[in-house]
Coordinates of C-alpha atoms in Angstrom, one line a residue:
Chain A
X219 CA -40.8 -15.2 -37.6
X220 CA -39.7 -18.8 -36.8
X221 CA -42.1 -20.3 -34.1
X222 CA -41.2 -23.8 -33.1
X223 CA -43.8 -25.2 -30.8
X224 CA -43.6 -28.2 -28.8
X225 CA -42.0 -30.2 -31.5
X226 CA -41.0 -34.1 -30.8
X227 CA -39.5 -36.4 -33.1
X228 CA -38.1 -39.9 -32.6
X229 CA -36.3 -42.4 -34.8
X230 CA -37.0 -46.1 -34.9
X231 CA -39.4 -47.8 -32.6
X232 CA -39.3 -49.5 -29.4
X233 CA -36.2 -49.8 -27.1
X234 CA -34.0 -48.8 -29.8
X235 CA -35.7 -45.6 -30.4
X236 CA -33.8 -42.3 -30.2
X237 CA -35.8 -39.3 -29.1
X238 CA -34.2 -36.5 -31.2
X239 CA -36.4 -33.6 -30.1
X240 CA -38.2 -33.8 -26.8
X241 CA -41.1 -31.1 -26.8
X242 CA -38.9 -28.3 -28.2
X243 CA -40.3 -24.9 -28.5
X244 CA -38.2 -22.0 -29.8
X245 CA -39.2 -18.5 -30.9
X246 CA -37.0 -16.7 -33.2
X247 CA -38.0 -12.8 -33.6
X248 CA -38.0 -11.3 -37.2
X249 CA -34.4 -10.1 -38.2
X250 CA -32.6 -11.7 -35.4
X251 CA -29.6 -14.3 -35.4
X252 CA -30.5 -17.2 -33.4
X253 CA -28.2 -19.9 -32.4
X254 CA -28.9 -23.2 -31.3
X255 CA -25.7 -24.9 -29.5
X256 CA -25.3 -28.5 -28.3
X257 CA -23.0 -31.5 -29.0
X258 CA -23.6 -33.8 -31.9
X259 CA -26.5 -35.9 -31.2
X260 CA -28.5 -33.3 -29.3
X261 CA -31.1 -33.1 -32.0
X262 CA -30.0 -29.6 -33.3
X263 CA -30.0 -30.9 -36.7
X264 CA -33.3 -32.4 -36.7
X265 CA -34.6 -29.5 -35.2
X266 CA -33.2 -27.3 -38.0
X267 CA -34.7 -29.5 -40.7
X268 CA -38.2 -29.4 -39.3
X269 CA -38.3 -25.6 -40.3
X270 CA -38.2 -26.3 -44.0
X271 CA -39.8 -29.7 -43.6
X272 CA -37.0 -31.8 -44.7
X273 CA -37.7 -33.6 -41.6
X274 CA -41.3 -34.0 -40.2
X275 CA -42.1 -33.7 -36.6
X276 CA -44.2 -36.7 -35.0
X277 CA -46.0 -33.8 -33.0
X278 CA -46.1 -30.1 -32.6
X279 CA -46.0 -27.6 -35.3
X280 CA -43.5 -25.3 -37.0
X281 CA -44.8 -21.7 -38.2
X282 CA -42.5 -19.6 -40.5
X283 CA -43.8 -16.2 -41.2
X284 CA -47.4 -17.2 -40.4
X285 CA -47.5 -20.2 -42.5
X286 CA -47.6 -23.4 -40.9
X287 CA -44.9 -25.5 -42.5
X288 CA -45.5 -28.8 -40.7
X289 CA -49.0 -28.8 -42.3
X290 CA -47.6 -28.2 -46.0
X291 CA -47.5 -30.8 -48.9
X292 CA -46.7 -30.8 -52.7
X293 CA -46.4 -27.5 -54.4
X294 CA -47.3 -25.4 -51.5
X295 CA -44.5 -26.8 -49.4
X296 CA -41.9 -26.3 -52.7
X297 CA -43.1 -22.8 -52.5
X298 CA -42.6 -22.2 -48.9
X299 CA -39.2 -23.5 -49.4
X300 CA -38.5 -20.8 -51.5
X301 CA -38.8 -18.5 -48.8
X302 CA -36.3 -20.5 -46.6
X303 CA -32.7 -20.7 -47.8
X304 CA -30.3 -23.2 -46.3
X305 CA -26.8 -23.6 -46.1
X306 CA -24.8 -26.7 -45.2
X307 CA -21.6 -27.8 -43.4
X308 CA -20.2 -29.5 -46.6
X309 CA -21.5 -26.9 -48.9
X310 CA -23.7 -29.4 -51.0
X311 CA -22.7 -27.8 -54.3
X312 CA -23.2 -29.8 -57.6
X313 CA -19.5 -30.5 -58.5
X314 CA -20.1 -31.2 -62.3
X315 CA -21.6 -27.7 -62.8
X316 CA -20.4 -24.4 -62.6
X317 CA -20.7 -22.0 -59.5
X318 CA -23.2 -19.6 -61.5
X319 CA -25.2 -22.9 -62.6
X320 CA -25.4 -23.7 -59.0
X321 CA -27.0 -20.6 -58.1
X322 CA -29.1 -20.7 -61.3
X323 CA -30.6 -24.0 -60.1
X324 CA -32.1 -22.3 -57.1
X325 CA -33.8 -19.8 -59.3
X326 CA -35.1 -22.5 -61.8
X327 CA -36.7 -24.0 -58.9
X328 CA -38.5 -21.0 -58.2
X329 CA -39.7 -21.0 -61.9
X330 CA -37.9 -18.0 -62.8
X331 CA -37.7 -17.6 -66.4
X332 CA -34.4 -18.6 -68.3
X333 CA -33.1 -15.0 -69.4
X334 CA -33.4 -13.8 -65.8
X335 CA -31.4 -16.5 -64.1
X336 CA -27.8 -15.9 -65.0
X337 CA -27.9 -12.0 -64.6
X338 CA -29.7 -12.7 -61.1
X339 CA -27.1 -15.4 -60.2
X340 CA -24.2 -13.1 -61.1
X341 CA -25.7 -10.5 -58.8
X342 CA -26.0 -13.0 -55.8
X343 CA -22.2 -14.0 -56.7
X344 CA -21.2 -10.3 -56.5
X345 CA -23.1 -10.1 -53.1
X346 CA -20.7 -12.6 -51.6
X347 CA -17.9 -11.4 -53.6
X348 CA -17.5 -14.4 -56.1
X349 CA -18.8 -12.9 -59.3
X350 CA -15.3 -13.4 -61.0
X351 CA -15.5 -17.1 -60.3
X352 CA -18.8 -17.7 -61.9
X353 CA -17.9 -19.9 -64.6
X354 CA -15.4 -22.2 -62.3
X355 CA -16.3 -25.4 -60.9
X356 CA -16.8 -25.7 -57.0
X357 CA -14.0 -27.9 -56.8
X358 CA -11.7 -25.1 -57.9
X359 CA -12.7 -23.0 -55.1
X360 CA -11.5 -23.0 -51.4
X361 CA -13.8 -24.2 -48.8
X362 CA -14.7 -20.6 -47.8
X363 CA -15.5 -19.7 -51.2
X364 CA -17.6 -22.8 -51.7
X365 CA -19.5 -21.7 -48.7
X366 CA -20.1 -18.2 -50.1
X367 CA -21.6 -20.0 -53.3
X368 CA -23.7 -21.9 -51.0
X369 CA -25.0 -18.6 -49.5
X370 CA -25.4 -17.2 -52.7
X371 CA -27.5 -20.2 -53.7
X372 CA -29.6 -20.2 -50.6
X373 CA -30.5 -16.5 -50.9
X374 CA -31.0 -16.3 -54.8
X375 CA -34.8 -16.8 -54.1
X376 CA -35.0 -13.8 -52.1
X377 CA -35.9 -15.7 -48.8
X378 CA -36.8 -14.2 -45.6
X379 CA -35.3 -16.9 -43.5
X380 CA -31.8 -18.6 -43.6
X381 CA -31.2 -21.7 -41.9
X382 CA -27.5 -22.6 -41.2
X383 CA -26.2 -26.1 -40.7
X384 CA -22.9 -25.9 -39.1
X385 CA -22.0 -23.7 -41.9
X386 CA -18.7 -23.0 -40.6
X387 CA -17.7 -26.1 -38.8
X388 CA -15.7 -27.3 -41.8
X389 CA -13.8 -24.2 -42.1
X390 CA -10.4 -22.5 -40.6
X391 CA -11.0 -20.0 -37.9
X392 CA -10.1 -17.1 -40.4
X393 CA -12.5 -18.3 -43.1
X394 CA -15.0 -18.8 -40.2
X395 CA -14.8 -15.4 -39.1
X396 CA -15.3 -13.8 -42.8
X397 CA -18.3 -16.2 -43.5
X398 CA -19.9 -15.2 -40.2
X399 CA -19.2 -11.5 -40.8
X400 CA -20.8 -12.2 -44.1
X401 CA -23.9 -13.7 -42.8
X402 CA -24.3 -11.2 -40.3
X403 CA -23.8 -8.4 -43.0
X404 CA -26.5 -10.2 -45.2
X405 CA -28.8 -10.5 -42.3
X406 CA -28.7 -6.8 -41.7
X407 CA -28.9 -5.7 -45.4
X408 CA -31.8 -8.1 -46.5
X409 CA -33.5 -8.1 -43.2
X410 CA -33.1 -11.8 -42.8
X411 CA -33.7 -14.0 -40.0
X412 CA -31.2 -16.5 -39.4
X413 CA -31.5 -19.8 -37.5
X414 CA -28.0 -21.5 -37.2
X415 CA -27.0 -24.5 -35.5
X416 CA -23.4 -24.8 -34.4
X417 CA -21.2 -26.8 -31.6
X418 CA -19.0 -23.8 -31.5
X419 CA -19.6 -21.2 -28.8
X420 CA -17.6 -18.8 -30.8
X421 CA -20.2 -18.5 -33.4
X422 CA -23.0 -17.7 -30.8
X423 CA -20.8 -15.0 -29.4
X424 CA -19.7 -13.6 -32.7
X425 CA -23.2 -13.1 -34.5
X426 CA -26.1 -14.2 -32.4
X427 CA -28.6 -12.0 -30.9
X428 CA -30.3 -15.2 -28.8
X429 CA -29.3 -18.7 -28.3
X430 CA -30.7 -22.2 -27.3
X431 CA -28.8 -24.7 -25.6
X432 CA -29.7 -28.3 -26.7
X433 CA -28.9 -31.5 -25.0
X434 CA -30.5 -35.1 -25.8
X435 CA -33.3 -33.7 -27.6
X436 CA -34.4 -30.9 -25.3
X437 CA -33.7 -27.2 -24.9
X438 CA -32.0 -26.6 -21.5
X439 CA -32.0 -22.9 -21.8
X440 CA -32.6 -20.2 -24.1
X441 CA -33.1 -16.5 -24.5
X442 CA -31.3 -13.5 -25.6
X443 CA -27.5 -13.1 -25.2
X444 CA -27.9 -10.3 -22.9
X445 CA -30.4 -12.0 -20.6
X446 CA -28.5 -15.5 -20.8
X447 CA -25.2 -14.0 -19.3
X448 CA -27.0 -12.3 -16.7
X449 CA -28.9 -15.5 -15.7
X450 CA -27.0 -17.2 -12.8
X451 CA -26.1 -20.8 -13.4
X452 CA -26.4 -20.2 -17.4
X453 CA -24.5 -22.9 -18.9
X454 CA -24.4 -20.7 -22.1
X455 CA -22.8 -18.2 -20.1
X456 CA -20.4 -20.2 -18.4
X457 CA -19.3 -21.4 -21.9
X458 CA -19.1 -17.7 -23.2
X459 CA -17.0 -16.6 -20.2
X460 CA -14.6 -19.4 -19.2
X461 CA -13.7 -18.5 -15.5
X462 CA -13.3 -22.1 -14.6
X463 CA -14.7 -24.3 -12.1
X464 CA -15.8 -22.8 -8.7
X465 CA -13.8 -24.2 -5.8
X466 CA -14.8 -24.0 -2.3
X467 CA -12.4 -21.6 -0.1
X468 CA -12.4 -21.7 3.5
X469 CA -14.0 -18.5 5.1
X470 CA -14.7 -16.9 1.8
X471 CA -17.6 -16.6 -0.2
X472 CA -17.5 -16.8 -4.1
X473 CA -19.4 -14.1 -6.2
X474 CA -19.7 -14.1 -10.0
X475 CA -20.1 -10.5 -11.3
X476 CA -21.1 -10.0 -14.7
X477 CA -21.3 -6.8 -16.6
X478 CA -22.3 -5.7 -20.2
X479 CA -22.0 -2.5 -22.0
X480 CA -21.4 0.6 -20.1
X481 CA -21.0 -0.8 -16.9
X482 CA -17.9 -3.1 -18.2
X483 CA -15.8 0.1 -18.1
X484 CA -16.6 1.1 -14.8
X485 CA -14.1 0.0 -11.7
X486 CA -16.7 -1.7 -9.9
X487 CA -14.1 -3.9 -8.0
X488 CA -12.0 -1.2 -6.8
X489 CA -15.3 0.6 -5.7
X490 CA -16.1 -2.7 -3.7
X491 CA -12.8 -2.7 -1.7
X492 CA -13.0 0.9 -0.9
X493 CA -16.9 0.7 0.2
X494 CA -16.3 -2.2 2.3
X495 CA -12.8 -2.5 3.1
X496 CA -12.6 -5.9 2.0
X497 CA -9.7 -8.0 0.6
X498 CA -11.4 -9.0 -2.6
X499 CA -9.5 -11.7 -4.5
X500 CA -10.0 -12.1 -8.2
X501 CA -10.2 -15.9 -8.9
X502 CA -11.0 -15.7 -12.8
X503 CA -12.1 -13.3 -15.4
X504 CA -13.3 -13.3 -18.9
X505 CA -13.8 -10.3 -21.2
X506 CA -15.6 -10.8 -24.5
X507 CA -17.2 -8.9 -27.3
X508 CA -20.6 -10.3 -27.6
X509 CA -22.8 -9.0 -30.2
X510 CA -20.9 -5.9 -30.7
X511 CA -20.9 -5.1 -27.1
X512 CA -18.2 -5.5 -24.2
X513 CA -19.0 -8.0 -21.7
X514 CA -17.2 -9.6 -19.1
X515 CA -17.4 -11.8 -15.7
X516 CA -15.2 -11.8 -13.0
X517 CA -15.1 -14.5 -10.4
X518 CA -14.6 -13.1 -6.7
X519 CA -13.7 -14.6 -3.5
X520 CA -15.0 -12.4 -0.7
X521 CA -13.8 -12.9 3.0
X522 CA -16.6 -13.3 5.3
X523 CA -20.0 -15.0 5.7
X524 CA -23.4 -15.1 3.9
X525 CA -24.5 -11.4 5.1
X526 CA -21.4 -10.0 3.9
X527 CA -21.8 -11.6 0.5
X528 CA -25.6 -10.5 0.3
X529 CA -24.1 -6.7 1.3
X530 CA -21.5 -7.0 -1.6
X531 CA -24.4 -8.4 -4.2
X532 CA -26.6 -5.6 -3.0
X533 CA -23.7 -3.0 -3.9
X534 CA -22.9 -4.4 -6.9
X535 CA -26.5 -4.7 -8.2
X536 CA -26.6 -1.0 -7.2
X537 CA -23.8 -0.2 -9.7
X538 CA -25.7 -1.7 -12.4
X539 CA -23.8 -5.0 -12.7
X540 CA -25.3 -8.4 -12.1
X541 CA -23.7 -10.4 -9.2
X542 CA -24.7 -13.7 -7.6
X543 CA -23.1 -16.0 -5.3
X544 CA -21.7 -19.2 -6.5
X545 CA -21.8 -22.3 -4.4
X546 CA -24.2 -20.9 -1.8
Chain B
X210 CA -11.2 -76.1 -95.5
X211 CA -10.6 -72.8 -97.1
X212 CA -7.6 -72.5 -99.2
X213 CA -5.7 -69.1 -98.1
X214 CA -3.4 -69.0 -101.3
X215 CA -6.6 -69.1 -103.5
X216 CA -6.9 -65.6 -105.2
X217 CA -10.4 -65.2 -104.0
X218 CA -9.4 -65.7 -100.4
X219 CA -8.5 -62.0 -99.4
X220 CA -11.2 -60.3 -101.1
X221 CA -13.7 -62.6 -99.7
X222 CA -12.3 -62.6 -96.2
X223 CA -12.6 -58.7 -96.3
X224 CA -16.2 -58.9 -97.4
X225 CA -17.0 -61.3 -94.7
X226 CA -15.4 -59.3 -92.2
X227 CA -16.9 -56.1 -93.3
X228 CA -20.2 -57.5 -93.2
X229 CA -19.7 -59.2 -89.9
X230 CA -18.4 -56.0 -88.3
X231 CA -21.2 -54.1 -89.6
X232 CA -23.7 -56.4 -88.2
X233 CA -22.0 -56.5 -84.8
X234 CA -22.1 -52.7 -84.8
X235 CA -25.5 -52.6 -85.7
X236 CA -26.8 -55.3 -83.3
X237 CA -24.8 -53.5 -80.5
X238 CA -25.9 -50.1 -81.4
X239 CA -29.5 -50.6 -81.4
X240 CA -29.6 -52.9 -78.2
X241 CA -27.6 -50.1 -76.5
X242 CA -29.8 -47.3 -77.6
X243 CA -32.7 -49.4 -76.4
X244 CA -31.0 -50.3 -73.0
X245 CA -30.2 -46.8 -72.3
X246 CA -33.5 -45.4 -72.8
X247 CA -35.0 -47.8 -70.8
X248 CA -32.4 -48.7 -68.3
X249 CA -31.6 -45.1 -67.1
X250 CA -35.1 -44.3 -65.9
X251 CA -35.4 -47.8 -64.2
X252 CA -31.9 -47.4 -62.6
X253 CA -32.9 -43.9 -61.3
X254 CA -36.3 -45.3 -60.1
X255 CA -34.8 -48.1 -58.4
X256 CA -32.6 -45.8 -56.2
X257 CA -35.0 -43.3 -56.0
X258 CA -37.8 -45.3 -54.6
X259 CA -35.6 -46.6 -51.7
X260 CA -36.6 -45.5 -48.1
X261 CA -35.4 -41.9 -47.5
X262 CA -34.9 -41.2 -51.2
X263 CA -36.6 -38.8 -53.4
X264 CA -39.0 -41.1 -54.8
X265 CA -39.8 -43.2 -51.8
X266 CA -43.5 -42.0 -52.1
X267 CA -44.2 -41.7 -56.0
X268 CA -47.7 -39.7 -56.2
X269 CA -47.7 -39.7 -52.4
X270 CA -47.9 -43.2 -51.9
X271 CA -45.2 -44.7 -49.7
X272 CA -46.8 -48.4 -50.5
X273 CA -46.4 -47.7 -54.3
X274 CA -42.8 -46.6 -53.7
X275 CA -42.0 -50.1 -51.7
X276 CA -43.9 -52.0 -54.3
X277 CA -42.0 -50.4 -57.3
X278 CA -38.8 -50.7 -55.7
X279 CA -39.2 -54.4 -54.6
X280 CA -40.5 -55.1 -58.1
X281 CA -37.6 -53.5 -60.1
X282 CA -35.2 -55.2 -57.6
X283 CA -36.5 -58.5 -58.3
X284 CA -36.5 -58.1 -61.9
X285 CA -33.2 -56.8 -62.2
X286 CA -31.9 -60.0 -60.1
X287 CA -33.9 -62.3 -62.1
X288 CA -32.5 -60.8 -65.4
X289 CA -28.9 -60.9 -64.3
X290 CA -29.1 -64.4 -62.9
X291 CA -30.2 -66.2 -66.1
X292 CA -27.3 -67.0 -68.2
X293 CA -27.4 -65.5 -71.9
X294 CA -27.6 -69.0 -73.8
X295 CA -30.4 -69.6 -71.9
X296 CA -32.2 -66.5 -72.1
X297 CA -31.7 -66.4 -76.0
X298 CA -33.5 -69.8 -76.5
X299 CA -36.0 -68.9 -74.0
X300 CA -37.0 -65.7 -75.8
X301 CA -37.5 -67.4 -79.2
X302 CA -41.2 -67.3 -79.1
X303 CA -41.3 -64.0 -77.7
X304 CA -39.0 -62.8 -80.5
X305 CA -41.3 -64.7 -82.9
X306 CA -44.2 -63.0 -81.5
X307 CA -42.6 -59.7 -81.7
X308 CA -40.8 -59.8 -84.9
X309 CA -42.4 -62.6 -86.8
X310 CA -39.3 -64.6 -86.9
X311 CA -36.5 -65.4 -84.5
X312 CA -33.5 -66.2 -86.9
X313 CA -31.2 -63.2 -88.0
X314 CA -29.3 -60.4 -87.2
X315 CA -32.4 -58.2 -86.2
X316 CA -34.2 -60.7 -83.9
X317 CA -31.0 -61.4 -82.2
X318 CA -31.3 -57.8 -80.9
X319 CA -34.4 -58.8 -78.6
X320 CA -32.3 -61.2 -76.3
X321 CA -29.1 -58.5 -76.5
X322 CA -31.6 -56.0 -75.2
X323 CA -32.9 -57.9 -72.5
X324 CA -29.6 -59.2 -71.3
X325 CA -28.2 -55.7 -71.3
X326 CA -31.1 -53.7 -69.5
X327 CA -30.8 -55.4 -66.1
X328 CA -26.9 -54.9 -66.3
X329 CA -27.3 -51.4 -67.3
X330 CA -29.9 -50.6 -64.5
X331 CA -27.2 -51.8 -62.2
X332 CA -24.6 -49.5 -63.8
X333 CA -27.0 -46.4 -63.3
X334 CA -27.8 -47.6 -59.9
X335 CA -24.4 -47.6 -58.8
X336 CA -23.8 -44.3 -60.4
X337 CA -26.9 -42.8 -58.7
X338 CA -25.7 -44.2 -55.4
X339 CA -22.7 -42.4 -55.5
X340 CA -24.3 -39.0 -55.7
X341 CA -23.7 -37.3 -52.3
X342 CA -26.9 -37.5 -50.5
X343 CA -26.1 -34.0 -49.2
X344 CA -26.9 -32.8 -52.8
X345 CA -30.5 -34.2 -52.7
X346 CA -30.8 -32.4 -49.3
X347 CA -29.8 -29.1 -50.8
X348 CA -32.1 -29.3 -53.8
X349 CA -34.9 -30.2 -51.6
X350 CA -34.2 -27.3 -49.4
X351 CA -34.3 -25.1 -52.4
X352 CA -37.9 -26.2 -53.0
X353 CA -36.7 -27.9 -56.6
X354 CA -39.3 -30.5 -58.1
X355 CA -38.3 -34.1 -58.4
X356 CA -37.8 -33.8 -62.2
X357 CA -35.8 -30.7 -61.7
X358 CA -33.7 -32.6 -59.2
X359 CA -32.9 -35.4 -61.5
X360 CA -32.0 -33.4 -64.4
X361 CA -30.0 -30.7 -62.5
X362 CA -28.3 -32.6 -59.7
X363 CA -28.6 -36.3 -60.2
X364 CA -27.7 -36.4 -63.8
X365 CA -24.8 -33.8 -64.1
X366 CA -23.3 -35.8 -61.1
X367 CA -23.9 -39.6 -62.1
X368 CA -23.0 -39.1 -65.9
X369 CA -19.4 -39.7 -65.6
X370 CA -20.1 -43.0 -63.9
X371 CA -23.0 -43.8 -66.3
X372 CA -20.8 -43.2 -69.4
X373 CA -18.0 -45.5 -67.9
X374 CA -20.7 -48.2 -67.2
X375 CA -22.1 -47.7 -70.7
X376 CA -18.6 -48.7 -72.1
X377 CA -18.6 -51.7 -69.9
X378 CA -22.2 -52.5 -71.1
X379 CA -21.4 -51.9 -74.6
X380 CA -18.3 -54.3 -74.3
X381 CA -20.5 -57.1 -72.7
X382 CA -23.1 -56.7 -75.5
X383 CA -20.5 -57.1 -78.1
X384 CA -19.4 -60.1 -76.2
X385 CA -23.0 -61.7 -76.0
X386 CA -23.4 -60.6 -79.7
X387 CA -20.8 -63.3 -80.5
X388 CA -23.2 -65.9 -79.2
X389 CA -26.3 -64.9 -81.3
X390 CA -25.0 -67.0 -84.2
X391 CA -26.7 -69.9 -82.5
X392 CA -29.9 -68.3 -83.3
X393 CA -29.0 -67.4 -86.7
X394 CA -27.7 -63.8 -85.8
X395 CA -24.8 -62.4 -87.9
X396 CA -21.8 -60.4 -86.6
X397 CA -18.3 -61.3 -86.0
X398 CA -19.2 -64.1 -83.7
X399 CA -21.0 -65.7 -86.8
X400 CA -17.9 -65.3 -88.9
X401 CA -15.6 -67.0 -86.1
X402 CA -18.2 -69.7 -85.9
X403 CA -18.8 -70.7 -89.6
X404 CA -15.5 -69.8 -91.1
X405 CA -13.3 -70.3 -88.1
X406 CA -14.6 -73.5 -86.3
X407 CA -16.6 -75.2 -89.0
X408 CA -14.1 -74.5 -92.0
X409 CA -10.7 -74.3 -89.9
X410 CA -9.6 -71.0 -91.2
X411 CA -7.4 -69.4 -88.2
X412 CA -7.0 -66.4 -90.3
X413 CA -10.5 -65.5 -89.8
X414 CA -10.6 -65.9 -86.3
X415 CA -7.5 -63.9 -85.8
X416 CA -9.0 -60.9 -87.9
X417 CA -12.3 -61.4 -85.6
X418 CA -10.2 -61.1 -82.5
X419 CA -8.2 -58.0 -83.8
X420 CA -11.5 -56.1 -84.9
X421 CA -13.4 -57.0 -81.7
X422 CA -10.6 -55.9 -79.6
X423 CA -10.2 -52.6 -81.7
X424 CA -13.8 -52.0 -81.1
X425 CA -13.7 -52.4 -77.6
X426 CA -10.6 -50.0 -77.2
X427 CA -12.2 -47.5 -79.2
X428 CA -15.6 -47.3 -77.3
X429 CA -13.7 -47.5 -74.0
X430 CA -11.3 -44.8 -74.6
X431 CA -14.2 -42.7 -76.3
X432 CA -16.4 -42.8 -73.4
X433 CA -13.7 -42.7 -70.8
X434 CA -12.4 -39.4 -72.1
X435 CA -15.9 -38.0 -72.3
X436 CA -16.6 -39.0 -68.7
X437 CA -13.4 -37.2 -67.7
X438 CA -14.6 -34.3 -69.5
X439 CA -17.9 -34.0 -67.9
X440 CA -16.4 -34.9 -64.5
X441 CA -13.4 -32.8 -64.6
X442 CA -12.4 -31.3 -61.2
X443 CA -8.9 -30.4 -61.3
X444 CA -8.4 -29.3 -57.8
X445 CA -10.4 -32.1 -56.0
X446 CA -8.1 -33.2 -53.2
X447 CA -10.3 -33.2 -50.2
X448 CA -11.8 -36.0 -48.2
X449 CA -14.6 -36.7 -50.6
X450 CA -13.8 -39.4 -52.7
X451 CA -14.1 -39.4 -56.5
X452 CA -17.2 -40.8 -57.5
X453 CA -16.3 -41.8 -60.9
X454 CA -13.5 -43.8 -60.0
X455 CA -15.3 -45.3 -57.1
X456 CA -18.3 -46.4 -59.3
X457 CA -15.9 -48.1 -61.8
X458 CA -14.3 -50.0 -59.0
X459 CA -17.8 -51.1 -57.7
X460 CA -18.5 -52.2 -61.3
X461 CA -15.2 -54.1 -61.7
X462 CA -15.7 -55.8 -58.5
X463 CA -19.5 -56.6 -60.0
X464 CA -18.0 -57.9 -63.3
X465 CA -15.6 -60.3 -61.5
X466 CA -18.8 -62.5 -60.5
X467 CA -21.1 -62.2 -63.3
X468 CA -23.5 -64.7 -61.8
X469 CA -23.5 -63.5 -58.1
X470 CA -26.8 -62.7 -57.0
X471 CA -26.1 -60.0 -54.3
X472 CA -29.1 -58.0 -53.6
X473 CA -28.9 -54.8 -55.6
X474 CA -31.3 -52.9 -53.5
X475 CA -30.2 -53.0 -49.9
X476 CA -33.1 -51.4 -48.3
X477 CA -33.5 -49.3 -45.1
X478 CA -31.7 -46.0 -44.1
X479 CA -30.3 -44.5 -41.4
X480 CA -32.2 -41.7 -39.7

């Protein structure tokens, strides 16, 4: 649905130039929620803005639903933007106009006839549970409510794509959760494809199907969350399962075991102790609900040498969990 | 010397004051109306054509945007740096060519307007600059045209600050209108000049001062009330600053140095 192909963007010239995007390619499947994580300055924001051409890449192209956004100009670009909604960290609502007028503005931008705008705006506000605040000013609403209005505005023109620029970063944890749930629900109900950027791994854990990690303008790793958590050395996975730093222990091998879905309920460690008669110690463990599924990671210290470690890993793999040696 | 004890003094005073007030209001109103109509779009264009703003490339041409921005900035600075009395005298031939005469209340409107426009452009510029850039970005993301962006985002947000600036502009037009007596313009300034200075009637001066004070108070009060109404945001205690109050603060600082030539259009934007 969204194809970002070899996109590069630099700001400034000469030695002061900042490379915001360095040959970034990302593929977001239709109907999925894709999260780009990274610290501030990693280029996430610039990347997101290339999708609706608020930012133009120096090279590469961006295709949304078969339309090459990077090649659009003038009216065609405005029309493409009607199909791509966007929500912002600071909501960006017009403070001197009412909530309903803010949403109506999105409809006016598409050229919708005047008489249809208010009913449609109220319908959108109802969708986010704020129809009763239609005639208030945004300043009278709480942060979470303002973001709901932002979402209603972004979706008023009936887009297929929603871009989220740190939509929950200015909100408290409770409100963050409710906004994320709203985005997830709307994504399912309306068949939206969501591309979000965030610096909070929690956001990825809660609603994303797939993620990319960015650092200094580059994508370090990307893939579906299911794949990423089974990838040895994945930094996204390490963030999702905080089992701590791996430390060398004499005469032991360190093994990470990652399990998802059904295998999460099986007593794989106990099985291991029985099969090999090993005194396995657990160094750390993390259980998370990722994309609605149970998933976990356990860090084990297994006494023995490399051959023992290999046997253990084979045995674990046979039981349907993913295991690999750390610090090998 | 006029004798205040003469029976005709008070009726004549009233007559003179009424006429003077009317002329002042008339000159100010027309000068402000023209200033508003011309200055508002110019102020918006001045900010809009800055790099990275919504009008940086009018008709798809970045070069045109730069030229327009540079030219406007130059003219505004030029207009603001010429003292009114000099401008008024320098404009005599222009006014004569335009209206056939340069003497009287009507012709005096020409220099009043020309001194007010650059001032007002600056007012609008400050007001527009205070509008959160995020709002422009949001409007762009919605695929809104520039015109819609100006009408539905920029103007609603900038209006309170523009109204406050309008009050300040009107006040300075009234101020300057007192000087047009020099080129034969009427108004309260002329009353003070002809009766107060030339005929030593302090009573005239006192009344002129009282009326001018009342006029300015009335305008400031009305426009402040209107600005508050349009910008009313009762529960707004966040990290975001109050744009209206901020614009007023800028303006006050600006007025403290009326002849400063600070550049009105710092160029360049951060990526």
